[in-house]
mmCIF file of C-alpha atoms in Angstrom:
data_model
loop_
_atom_site.group_PDB
_atom_site.id
_atom_site.type_symbol
_atom_site.label_atom_id
_atom_site.label_comp_id
_atom_site.label_asym_id
_atom_site.label_seq_id
_atom_site.Cartn_x
_atom_site.Cartn_y
_atom_site.Cartn_z
ATOM 1 C CA MET M 9 -9.648 27.805 -23.374
ATOM 2 C CA LYS M 10 -8.932 25.963 -26.677
ATOM 3 C CA ILE M 11 -10.576 22.593 -27.249
ATOM 4 C CA GLN M 12 -8.557 19.637 -28.248
ATOM 5 C CA PHE M 13 -11.039 17.268 -29.922
ATOM 6 C CA ALA M 14 -10.517 13.442 -30.409
ATOM 7 C CA PRO M 15 -9.613 12.527 -33.811
ATOM 8 C CA THR M 16 -12.328 11.288 -36.054
ATOM 9 C CA ASP M 17 -10.702 8.069 -37.304
ATOM 10 C CA LEU M 18 -9.850 6.218 -34.215
ATOM 11 C CA PRO M 19 -9.703 2.341 -34.235
ATOM 12 C CA LEU M 20 -12.586 0.708 -33.170
ATOM 13 C CA THR M 21 -11.248 -1.123 -30.164
ATOM 14 C CA ARG M 22 -10.472 2.460 -28.765
ATOM 15 C CA ARG M 23 -13.931 3.611 -29.246
ATOM 16 C CA LEU M 24 -15.098 0.370 -27.504
ATOM 17 C CA GLN M 25 -13.038 1.242 -24.441
ATOM 18 C CA MET M 26 -14.322 4.608 -24.498
ATOM 19 C CA ALA M 27 -17.941 3.137 -24.435
ATOM 20 C CA SER M 28 -17.242 0.887 -21.781
ATOM 21 C CA VAL M 29 -15.872 3.655 -19.435
ATOM 22 C CA LEU M 30 -18.972 5.781 -20.282
ATOM 23 C CA GLN M 31 -21.491 2.965 -19.268
ATOM 24 C CA TRP M 32 -19.544 2.521 -15.873
ATOM 25 C CA VAL M 33 -19.387 6.124 -15.001
ATOM 26 C CA PHE M 34 -23.090 6.599 -16.031
ATOM 27 C CA SER M 35 -23.819 3.406 -13.736
ATOM 28 C CA PHE M 36 -21.771 5.143 -10.797
ATOM 29 C CA LEU M 37 -23.363 8.825 -10.895
ATOM 30 C CA GLY M 38 -26.790 8.268 -12.556
ATOM 31 C CA LEU M 39 -27.587 5.036 -12.630
ATOM 32 C CA ALA M 40 -29.263 4.795 -9.090
ATOM 33 C CA PRO M 41 -31.481 8.163 -9.196
ATOM 34 C CA CYS M 42 -32.748 6.826 -12.781
ATOM 35 C CA CYS M 43 -33.696 3.483 -11.053
ATOM 36 C CA ILE M 44 -35.548 5.294 -8.294
ATOM 37 C CA MET M 45 -37.453 7.586 -10.610
ATOM 38 C CA MET M 46 -38.307 4.830 -12.753
ATOM 39 C CA PHE M 47 -39.978 2.556 -9.666
ATOM 40 C CA PHE M 48 -42.118 5.410 -8.878
ATOM 41 C CA VAL M 49 -43.105 6.892 -12.426
ATOM 42 C CA LEU M 50 -44.114 3.117 -13.068
ATOM 43 C CA MET M 51 -46.397 3.437 -10.041
ATOM 44 C CA PHE M 52 -48.535 5.982 -12.272
ATOM 45 C CA THR M 53 -48.639 3.897 -15.468
ATOM 46 C CA ARG M 54 -50.419 0.747 -16.776
ATOM 47 C CA PHE M 55 -46.820 -1.075 -15.672
ATOM 48 C CA TRP M 56 -47.634 -0.072 -12.021
ATOM 49 C CA LEU M 57 -47.682 -4.143 -11.234
ATOM 50 C CA ILE M 58 -44.044 -4.183 -11.960
ATOM 51 C CA SER M 59 -43.137 -1.471 -8.920
ATOM 52 C CA VAL M 60 -45.788 -3.414 -6.771
ATOM 53 C CA LEU M 61 -44.095 -6.905 -7.296
ATOM 54 C CA TYR M 62 -40.526 -5.325 -7.046
ATOM 55 C CA ALA M 63 -41.689 -3.860 -3.589
ATOM 56 C CA CYS M 64 -42.306 -7.290 -2.424
ATOM 57 C CA TRP M 65 -39.428 -8.569 -3.740
ATOM 58 C CA PHE M 66 -37.362 -5.603 -1.743
ATOM 59 C CA PHE M 67 -39.118 -6.611 1.039
ATOM 60 C CA ILE M 68 -38.550 -10.442 1.123
ATOM 61 C CA ASP M 69 -35.000 -9.716 -0.263
ATOM 62 C CA TRP M 70 -33.731 -7.199 2.413
ATOM 63 C CA GLU M 71 -30.975 -8.688 3.985
ATOM 64 C CA THR M 72 -29.500 -10.197 0.964
ATOM 65 C CA PRO M 73 -26.787 -7.410 0.667
ATOM 66 C CA SER M 74 -25.879 -8.113 4.040
ATOM 67 C CA LYS M 75 -25.394 -11.643 3.511
ATOM 68 C CA GLY M 76 -23.054 -11.806 1.182
ATOM 69 C CA GLY M 77 -25.215 -10.454 -1.659
ATOM 70 C CA ARG M 78 -25.830 -12.480 -4.974
ATOM 71 C CA ARG M 79 -22.802 -12.262 -7.470
ATOM 72 C CA PHE M 80 -23.686 -13.252 -11.063
ATOM 73 C CA HIS M 81 -20.247 -14.842 -12.519
ATOM 74 C CA PHE M 82 -21.411 -14.299 -16.059
ATOM 75 C CA LEU M 83 -21.658 -10.560 -15.516
ATOM 76 C CA CYS M 84 -18.124 -10.688 -13.977
ATOM 77 C CA HIS M 85 -16.717 -12.054 -17.345
ATOM 78 C CA LEU M 86 -18.481 -9.871 -19.638
ATOM 79 C CA ARG M 87 -15.957 -8.577 -22.371
ATOM 80 C CA VAL M 88 -17.082 -5.019 -21.506
ATOM 81 C CA TRP M 89 -14.891 -4.967 -18.736
ATOM 82 C CA ASP M 90 -11.843 -6.294 -20.699
ATOM 83 C CA TYR M 91 -12.459 -3.011 -22.873
ATOM 84 C CA MET M 92 -12.647 -0.910 -19.383
ATOM 85 C CA ARG M 93 -9.353 -2.588 -17.863
ATOM 86 C CA ASP M 94 -7.210 -1.264 -21.484
ATOM 87 C CA TYR M 95 -9.129 2.056 -21.675
ATOM 88 C CA PHE M 96 -6.336 3.098 -18.666
ATOM 89 C CA PRO M 97 -4.943 0.298 -18.842
ATOM 90 C CA VAL M 98 -5.247 -1.340 -15.179
ATOM 91 C CA LYS M 99 -2.808 -4.128 -14.088
ATOM 92 C CA LEU M 100 -3.109 -6.384 -10.598
ATOM 93 C CA VAL M 101 0.311 -6.841 -9.239
ATOM 94 C CA LYS M 102 0.837 -9.861 -6.904
ATOM 95 C CA THR M 103 3.554 -9.911 -4.248
ATOM 96 C CA ALA M 104 2.680 -12.796 -1.943
ATOM 97 C CA ASP M 105 0.381 -15.793 -2.018
ATOM 98 C CA LEU M 106 -2.737 -15.670 0.140
ATOM 99 C CA ASP M 107 -3.701 -18.872 1.335
ATOM 100 C CA PRO M 108 -7.528 -19.640 0.221
ATOM 101 C CA GLY M 109 -7.982 -21.528 3.562
ATOM 102 C CA LYS M 110 -8.319 -18.271 5.427
ATOM 103 C CA ASN M 111 -10.311 -14.666 5.319
ATOM 104 C CA TYR M 112 -9.146 -11.565 4.494
ATOM 105 C CA ILE M 113 -9.470 -7.752 4.970
ATOM 106 C CA LEU M 114 -7.811 -5.991 2.043
ATOM 107 C CA GLY M 115 -7.005 -2.267 2.479
ATOM 108 C CA PHE M 116 -7.186 -0.740 -0.681
ATOM 109 C CA HIS M 117 -5.294 2.776 -0.937
ATOM 110 C CA PRO M 118 -6.141 5.809 -1.900
ATOM 111 C CA HIS M 119 -9.851 5.791 -2.730
ATOM 112 C CA GLY M 120 -9.686 8.393 -5.444
ATOM 113 C CA VAL M 121 -12.715 9.634 -7.317
ATOM 114 C CA LEU M 122 -14.484 6.683 -8.143
ATOM 115 C CA VAL M 123 -12.367 3.943 -6.895
ATOM 116 C CA ALA M 124 -11.768 2.485 -10.479
ATOM 117 C CA GLY M 125 -9.023 0.381 -9.649
ATOM 118 C CA ALA M 126 -10.909 -1.141 -7.154
ATOM 119 C CA PHE M 127 -14.208 -1.900 -9.168
ATOM 120 C CA ILE M 128 -11.799 -3.089 -11.936
ATOM 121 C CA ASN M 129 -9.858 -5.539 -10.050
ATOM 122 C CA PHE M 130 -12.224 -7.008 -7.426
ATOM 123 C CA CYS M 131 -15.601 -6.515 -9.047
ATOM 124 C CA THR M 132 -14.740 -7.968 -12.408
ATOM 125 C CA TYR M 133 -12.538 -10.949 -13.566
ATOM 126 C CA ALA M 134 -10.911 -8.799 -16.282
ATOM 127 C CA THR M 135 -7.233 -8.342 -14.124
ATOM 128 C CA GLY M 136 -7.206 -12.056 -13.390
ATOM 129 C CA PHE M 137 -7.958 -11.958 -9.477
ATOM 130 C CA ARG M 138 -8.999 -15.244 -9.182
ATOM 131 C CA LYS M 139 -6.108 -16.636 -11.527
ATOM 132 C CA LEU M 140 -3.677 -14.893 -9.317
ATOM 133 C CA PHE M 141 -5.454 -15.826 -5.967
ATOM 134 C CA PRO M 142 -6.949 -19.097 -6.379
ATOM 135 C CA GLY M 143 -9.864 -19.979 -4.315
ATOM 136 C CA LEU M 144 -10.533 -16.656 -2.932
ATOM 137 C CA ASP M 145 -13.881 -14.439 -3.591
ATOM 138 C CA SER M 146 -13.450 -10.810 -3.395
ATOM 139 C CA PHE M 147 -16.084 -8.310 -2.079
ATOM 140 C CA LEU M 148 -16.198 -4.945 -2.514
ATOM 141 C CA LEU M 149 -17.609 -2.636 0.062
ATOM 142 C CA MET M 150 -20.260 0.121 -0.863
ATOM 143 C CA LEU M 151 -21.602 2.482 1.111
ATOM 144 C CA PRO M 152 -25.135 1.051 2.667
ATOM 145 C CA LEU M 153 -27.296 3.916 0.765
ATOM 146 C CA TRP M 154 -26.976 2.636 -2.565
ATOM 147 C CA PHE M 155 -28.525 -0.825 -1.420
ATOM 148 C CA ARG M 156 -31.599 1.260 -0.897
ATOM 149 C CA ALA M 157 -32.134 1.822 -4.392
ATOM 150 C CA PRO M 158 -34.826 -0.176 -6.193
ATOM 151 C CA PHE M 159 -33.289 -2.220 -8.928
ATOM 152 C CA PHE M 160 -29.958 -0.595 -8.720
ATOM 153 C CA ARG M 161 -29.546 -2.811 -5.536
ATOM 154 C CA ASP M 162 -29.396 -6.043 -7.652
ATOM 155 C CA TYR M 163 -27.365 -4.998 -10.535
ATOM 156 C CA ILE M 164 -24.483 -3.966 -7.967
ATOM 157 C CA MET M 165 -24.709 -7.039 -5.694
ATOM 158 C CA MET M 166 -24.269 -9.076 -9.287
ATOM 159 C CA ALA M 167 -20.888 -7.662 -9.290
ATOM 160 C CA GLY M 168 -20.015 -8.533 -5.816
ATOM 161 C CA LEU M 169 -20.447 -5.239 -3.984
ATOM 162 C CA ILE M 170 -21.996 -5.300 -0.327
ATOM 163 C CA PRO M 171 -22.899 -2.838 2.040
ATOM 164 C CA SER M 172 -19.857 -1.162 4.034
ATOM 165 C CA ASP M 173 -21.325 -2.089 7.556
ATOM 166 C CA LYS M 174 -20.159 -4.370 10.105
ATOM 167 C CA GLU M 175 -22.610 -6.809 9.933
ATOM 168 C CA SER M 176 -21.851 -7.289 6.334
ATOM 169 C CA ALA M 177 -18.487 -7.810 6.533
ATOM 170 C CA SER M 178 -18.512 -9.915 9.779
ATOM 171 C CA TYR M 179 -21.086 -12.768 7.616
ATOM 172 C CA LEU M 180 -17.970 -13.025 5.099
ATOM 173 C CA LEU M 181 -15.339 -12.988 7.632
ATOM 174 C CA CYS M 182 -17.461 -15.662 9.774
ATOM 175 C CA ARG M 183 -17.461 -18.505 7.028
ATOM 176 C CA GLN M 184 -15.700 -21.431 8.277
ATOM 177 C CA GLY M 185 -13.301 -22.490 5.445
ATOM 178 C CA GLY M 186 -12.019 -19.278 4.395
ATOM 179 C CA GLY M 187 -11.915 -18.036 0.925
ATOM 180 C CA ASN M 188 -13.362 -14.537 1.244
ATOM 181 C CA ALA M 189 -11.599 -11.276 0.586
ATOM 182 C CA VAL M 190 -13.588 -8.419 1.696
ATOM 183 C CA VAL M 191 -12.042 -5.428 0.116
ATOM 184 C CA ILE M 192 -12.248 -2.021 1.733
ATOM 185 C CA ALA M 193 -11.328 1.382 0.830
ATOM 186 C CA VAL M 194 -10.301 2.607 4.010
ATOM 187 C CA GLY M 195 -10.319 6.175 3.449
ATOM 188 C CA GLY M 196 -13.883 5.921 2.205
ATOM 189 C CA ALA M 197 -15.997 9.167 1.063
ATOM 190 C CA PRO M 198 -13.697 11.544 2.882
ATOM 191 C CA GLU M 199 -10.440 10.701 1.197
ATOM 192 C CA ALA M 200 -12.016 11.334 -2.044
ATOM 193 C CA LEU M 201 -11.599 15.194 -1.582
ATOM 194 C CA ASP M 202 -8.554 15.225 -1.770
ATOM 195 C CA ALA M 203 -7.785 12.978 -4.663
ATOM 196 C CA ARG M 204 -6.158 14.952 -7.448
ATOM 197 C CA PRO M 205 -2.945 14.218 -9.667
ATOM 198 C CA GLY M 206 0.313 14.011 -7.562
ATOM 199 C CA ALA M 207 -1.588 13.600 -4.348
ATOM 200 C CA PHE M 208 -0.400 10.879 -1.644
ATOM 201 C CA THR M 209 -2.617 11.884 1.320
ATOM 202 C CA ILE M 210 -3.733 8.788 3.064
ATOM 203 C CA LEU M 211 -6.547 8.792 5.419
ATOM 204 C CA LEU M 212 -5.981 6.491 8.024
ATOM 205 C CA ALA M 213 -4.358 7.581 11.418
ATOM 206 C CA ASN M 214 -7.905 7.482 12.937
ATOM 207 C CA LYS M 215 -9.289 4.511 10.810
ATOM 208 C CA LYS M 216 -9.144 1.719 13.189
ATOM 209 C CA GLY M 217 -12.686 0.079 12.920
ATOM 210 C CA PHE M 218 -11.445 -2.549 9.951
ATOM 211 C CA VAL M 219 -8.360 -3.454 12.318
ATOM 212 C CA LYS M 220 -10.897 -4.338 14.747
ATOM 213 C CA LEU M 221 -12.976 -6.000 12.743
ATOM 214 C CA ALA M 222 -9.857 -8.253 11.451
ATOM 215 C CA MET M 223 -8.724 -8.952 15.327
ATOM 216 C CA GLU M 224 -12.490 -9.920 16.400
ATOM 217 C CA HIS M 225 -12.708 -12.525 13.314
ATOM 218 C CA GLY M 226 -9.044 -13.525 12.880
ATOM 219 C CA ALA M 227 -8.771 -12.341 9.447
ATOM 220 C CA HIS M 228 -5.291 -11.680 8.066
ATOM 221 C CA LEU M 229 -5.059 -7.710 6.905
ATOM 222 C CA VAL M 230 -3.354 -7.090 3.532
ATOM 223 C CA PRO M 231 -2.692 -3.791 2.386
ATOM 224 C CA VAL M 232 -3.206 -2.798 -1.303
ATOM 225 C CA PHE M 233 -1.955 0.298 -3.038
ATOM 226 C CA SER M 234 -3.121 1.481 -6.462
ATOM 227 C CA PHE M 235 -0.955 3.690 -8.279
ATOM 228 C CA GLY M 236 -2.452 6.080 -10.550
ATOM 229 C CA GLU M 237 -5.616 6.024 -8.630
ATOM 230 C CA ASN M 238 -5.563 9.602 -8.397
ATOM 231 C CA GLU M 239 -4.229 10.611 -11.417
ATOM 232 C CA LEU M 240 -7.352 9.792 -13.340
ATOM 233 C CA PHE M 241 -9.329 13.242 -12.419
ATOM 234 C CA ASP M 242 -8.439 17.005 -11.986
ATOM 235 C CA GLN M 243 -10.447 18.267 -8.884
ATOM 236 C CA VAL M 244 -10.955 22.080 -7.897
ATOM 237 C CA GLU M 245 -9.049 23.263 -5.494
ATOM 238 C CA ASN M 246 -10.397 22.641 -1.802
ATOM 239 C CA PRO M 247 -7.705 23.110 0.859
ATOM 240 C CA ARG M 248 -9.224 22.440 4.049
ATOM 241 C CA GLY M 249 -10.226 25.572 5.937
ATOM 242 C CA THR M 250 -11.666 27.152 2.586
ATOM 243 C CA CYS M 251 -15.457 27.598 2.406
ATOM 244 C CA LEU M 252 -15.693 24.912 -0.278
ATOM 245 C CA ARG M 253 -14.196 22.319 1.773
ATOM 246 C CA TRP M 254 -16.219 23.209 4.780
ATOM 247 C CA ILE M 255 -19.635 22.819 2.901
ATOM 248 C CA GLN M 256 -18.151 19.062 1.283
ATOM 249 C CA ASP M 257 -17.343 17.868 4.530
ATOM 250 C CA LYS M 258 -20.779 19.205 6.152
ATOM 251 C CA LEU M 259 -22.775 17.313 3.091
ATOM 252 C CA GLN M 260 -20.433 14.571 3.637
ATOM 253 C CA SER M 261 -21.317 13.969 7.075
ATOM 254 C CA ILE M 262 -24.822 14.633 6.396
ATOM 255 C CA MET M 263 -25.578 12.252 3.444
ATOM 256 C CA GLY M 264 -22.770 9.830 3.981
ATOM 257 C CA ILE M 265 -21.179 10.406 0.589
ATOM 258 C CA SER M 266 -18.736 13.134 -0.483
ATOM 259 C CA LEU M 267 -19.105 15.426 -3.411
ATOM 260 C CA PRO M 268 -15.699 16.148 -5.081
ATOM 261 C CA LEU M 269 -15.833 18.880 -7.822
ATOM 262 C CA PHE M 270 -13.846 16.636 -10.389
ATOM 263 C CA HIS M 271 -13.309 16.773 -14.165
ATOM 264 C CA ALA M 272 -11.031 15.398 -16.676
ATOM 265 C CA ARG M 273 -11.970 15.073 -20.412
ATOM 266 C CA GLY M 274 -15.041 14.264 -22.463
ATOM 267 C CA VAL M 275 -15.978 11.649 -24.893
ATOM 268 C CA PHE M 276 -15.299 13.635 -28.628
ATOM 269 C CA GLN M 277 -12.589 15.861 -27.120
ATOM 270 C CA TYR M 278 -9.488 15.999 -24.395
ATOM 271 C CA SER M 279 -10.147 19.456 -22.684
ATOM 272 C CA PHE M 280 -13.100 19.194 -20.085
ATOM 273 C CA GLY M 281 -15.771 16.455 -18.941
ATOM 274 C CA ILE M 282 -16.403 13.702 -16.496
ATOM 275 C CA MET M 283 -14.527 10.828 -18.492
ATOM 276 C CA PRO M 284 -11.546 9.791 -16.638
ATOM 277 C CA TYR M 285 -8.020 10.377 -18.091
ATOM 278 C CA ARG M 286 -6.279 7.271 -19.861
ATOM 279 C CA LYS M 287 -3.731 6.878 -16.830
ATOM 280 C CA PRO M 288 -2.143 3.554 -15.978
ATOM 281 C CA ILE M 289 -3.397 2.035 -12.755
ATOM 282 C CA ASN M 290 -1.598 -0.518 -10.997
ATOM 283 C CA THR M 291 -2.796 -2.259 -8.015
ATOM 284 C CA VAL M 292 -0.206 -3.906 -5.984
ATOM 285 C CA VAL M 293 -1.391 -6.315 -3.298
ATOM 286 C CA GLY M 294 1.037 -6.498 -0.366
ATOM 287 C CA ARG M 295 1.972 -9.429 1.963
ATOM 288 C CA PRO M 296 -0.633 -10.422 4.195
ATOM 289 C CA ILE M 297 -0.228 -9.410 7.696
ATOM 290 C CA ARG M 298 -1.001 -12.557 10.236
ATOM 291 C CA VAL M 299 -3.770 -11.653 12.775
ATOM 292 C CA GLU M 300 -4.592 -13.814 15.946
ATOM 293 C CA LYS M 301 -8.357 -13.724 16.770
ATOM 294 C CA ASN M 302 -9.361 -11.482 19.785
ATOM 295 C CA GLU M 303 -12.889 -10.605 20.315
ATOM 296 C CA LYS M 304 -11.843 -7.924 22.530
ATOM 297 C CA PRO M 305 -8.839 -6.482 21.741
ATOM 298 C CA THR M 306 -7.611 -3.901 24.329
ATOM 299 C CA VAL M 307 -6.643 -0.392 23.231
ATOM 300 C CA GLU M 308 -2.999 -1.183 22.996
ATOM 301 C CA GLU M 309 -3.451 -4.200 21.054
ATOM 302 C CA LEU M 310 -5.618 -2.265 18.463
ATOM 303 C CA ASP M 311 -3.119 0.614 18.199
ATOM 304 C CA ALA M 312 0.052 -1.987 17.759
ATOM 305 C CA LEU M 313 -1.569 -3.942 15.055
ATOM 306 C CA HIS M 314 -2.916 -0.465 13.415
ATOM 307 C CA GLN M 315 0.660 0.984 13.446
ATOM 308 C CA LEU M 316 2.109 -2.274 11.728
ATOM 309 C CA TYR M 317 -0.517 -2.275 9.175
ATOM 310 C CA THR M 318 0.784 1.715 8.633
ATOM 311 C CA GLU M 319 3.782 0.690 8.227
ATOM 312 C CA GLU M 320 3.390 -2.313 6.145
ATOM 313 C CA LEU M 321 1.502 -0.010 3.567
ATOM 314 C CA SER M 322 4.628 2.621 4.014
ATOM 315 C CA GLN M 323 6.878 -0.099 2.947
ATOM 316 C CA LEU M 324 4.666 -1.505 0.091
ATOM 317 C CA PHE M 325 4.413 2.054 -1.522
ATOM 318 C CA GLU M 326 8.412 2.660 -1.081
ATOM 319 C CA GLU M 327 9.276 -0.651 -2.624
ATOM 320 C CA HIS M 328 7.254 0.147 -5.503
ATOM 321 C CA LYS M 329 7.018 3.765 -6.340
ATOM 322 C CA GLY M 330 10.163 3.504 -8.738
ATOM 323 C CA LYS M 331 8.597 1.217 -10.987
ATOM 324 C CA TYR M 332 5.206 3.584 -11.598
ATOM 325 C CA GLY M 333 6.945 6.696 -11.966
ATOM 326 C CA VAL M 334 6.737 8.282 -8.282
ATOM 327 C CA PRO M 335 9.602 10.529 -7.635
ATOM 328 C CA GLU M 336 12.316 8.920 -4.978
ATOM 329 C CA ASP M 337 11.616 11.804 -2.579
ATOM 330 C CA GLN M 338 7.864 11.376 -2.411
ATOM 331 C CA HIS M 339 6.305 9.693 0.601
ATOM 332 C CA LEU M 340 2.915 8.897 1.827
ATOM 333 C CA SER M 341 1.318 11.364 4.044
ATOM 334 C CA PHE M 342 -0.880 9.854 7.019
ATOM 335 C CA VAL M 343 -3.800 12.328 8.362
#
């Protein structure tokens, strides 16, 4: 394989963009294990008191992630996220107003490998979510597993991340006065196993929990499609029915996280590595679907709203695909 190296005379701006994405990839893939290791290593050094005090804080602060977390706005405004936005680049597209007096569930599709579009748009202020939708605060749901990692949990909470469980989402959706947008990558970790360039497979057919949650709280549903999300990484071929896919599905069912074998480019060369490709991401926020509060919806009512959501997502994709280089004969595949 011929290796294509990056030019040595790249502008400083592009180097800063690369550095911003590199720190994000490390945070996503390696920071949690490092934090766990640091917590236990400190126990056996003269700095053991740090771990002891943090353990006490961890116990006292246990319920904070499920109570809306602890967002630090200054962190979301950092210049590093602007560089990360411009690396791809990422753009947030508004198609309709969202009443700040209501609560919303934003269904984000597709998951992609590392949900880059969801993080940049809804965990940072780099793409202008708060300007496009004044009065709304966005909260991205993340696997509860990561909120058990010492130190790391505090870092991700500062960006507005909360656990992806019913209790955490319900706390926000129950708030009087509205103004909360709970963002759910509906396909979840399993959908990451199908994320590769040119793929438009959406795990939605049997995903009805978020629809029921919306009905129970009267939260309006908003479909969101992120064009370009699946273009950031290549992935080792893993069709359903193969040994590799069986192993990945088994590990996902045991651990709750999927392990896609992805690759793209490196820091100093373009031929291999785990840095994402510089591909544009255009995240389109669709029209809100009005949902009446129904604490005990019937199966028929649930299915009807789920079908309406599926149709709205499909229509959103069809209306905008031509603007972002998707072939006219390409359609979403729901599984």
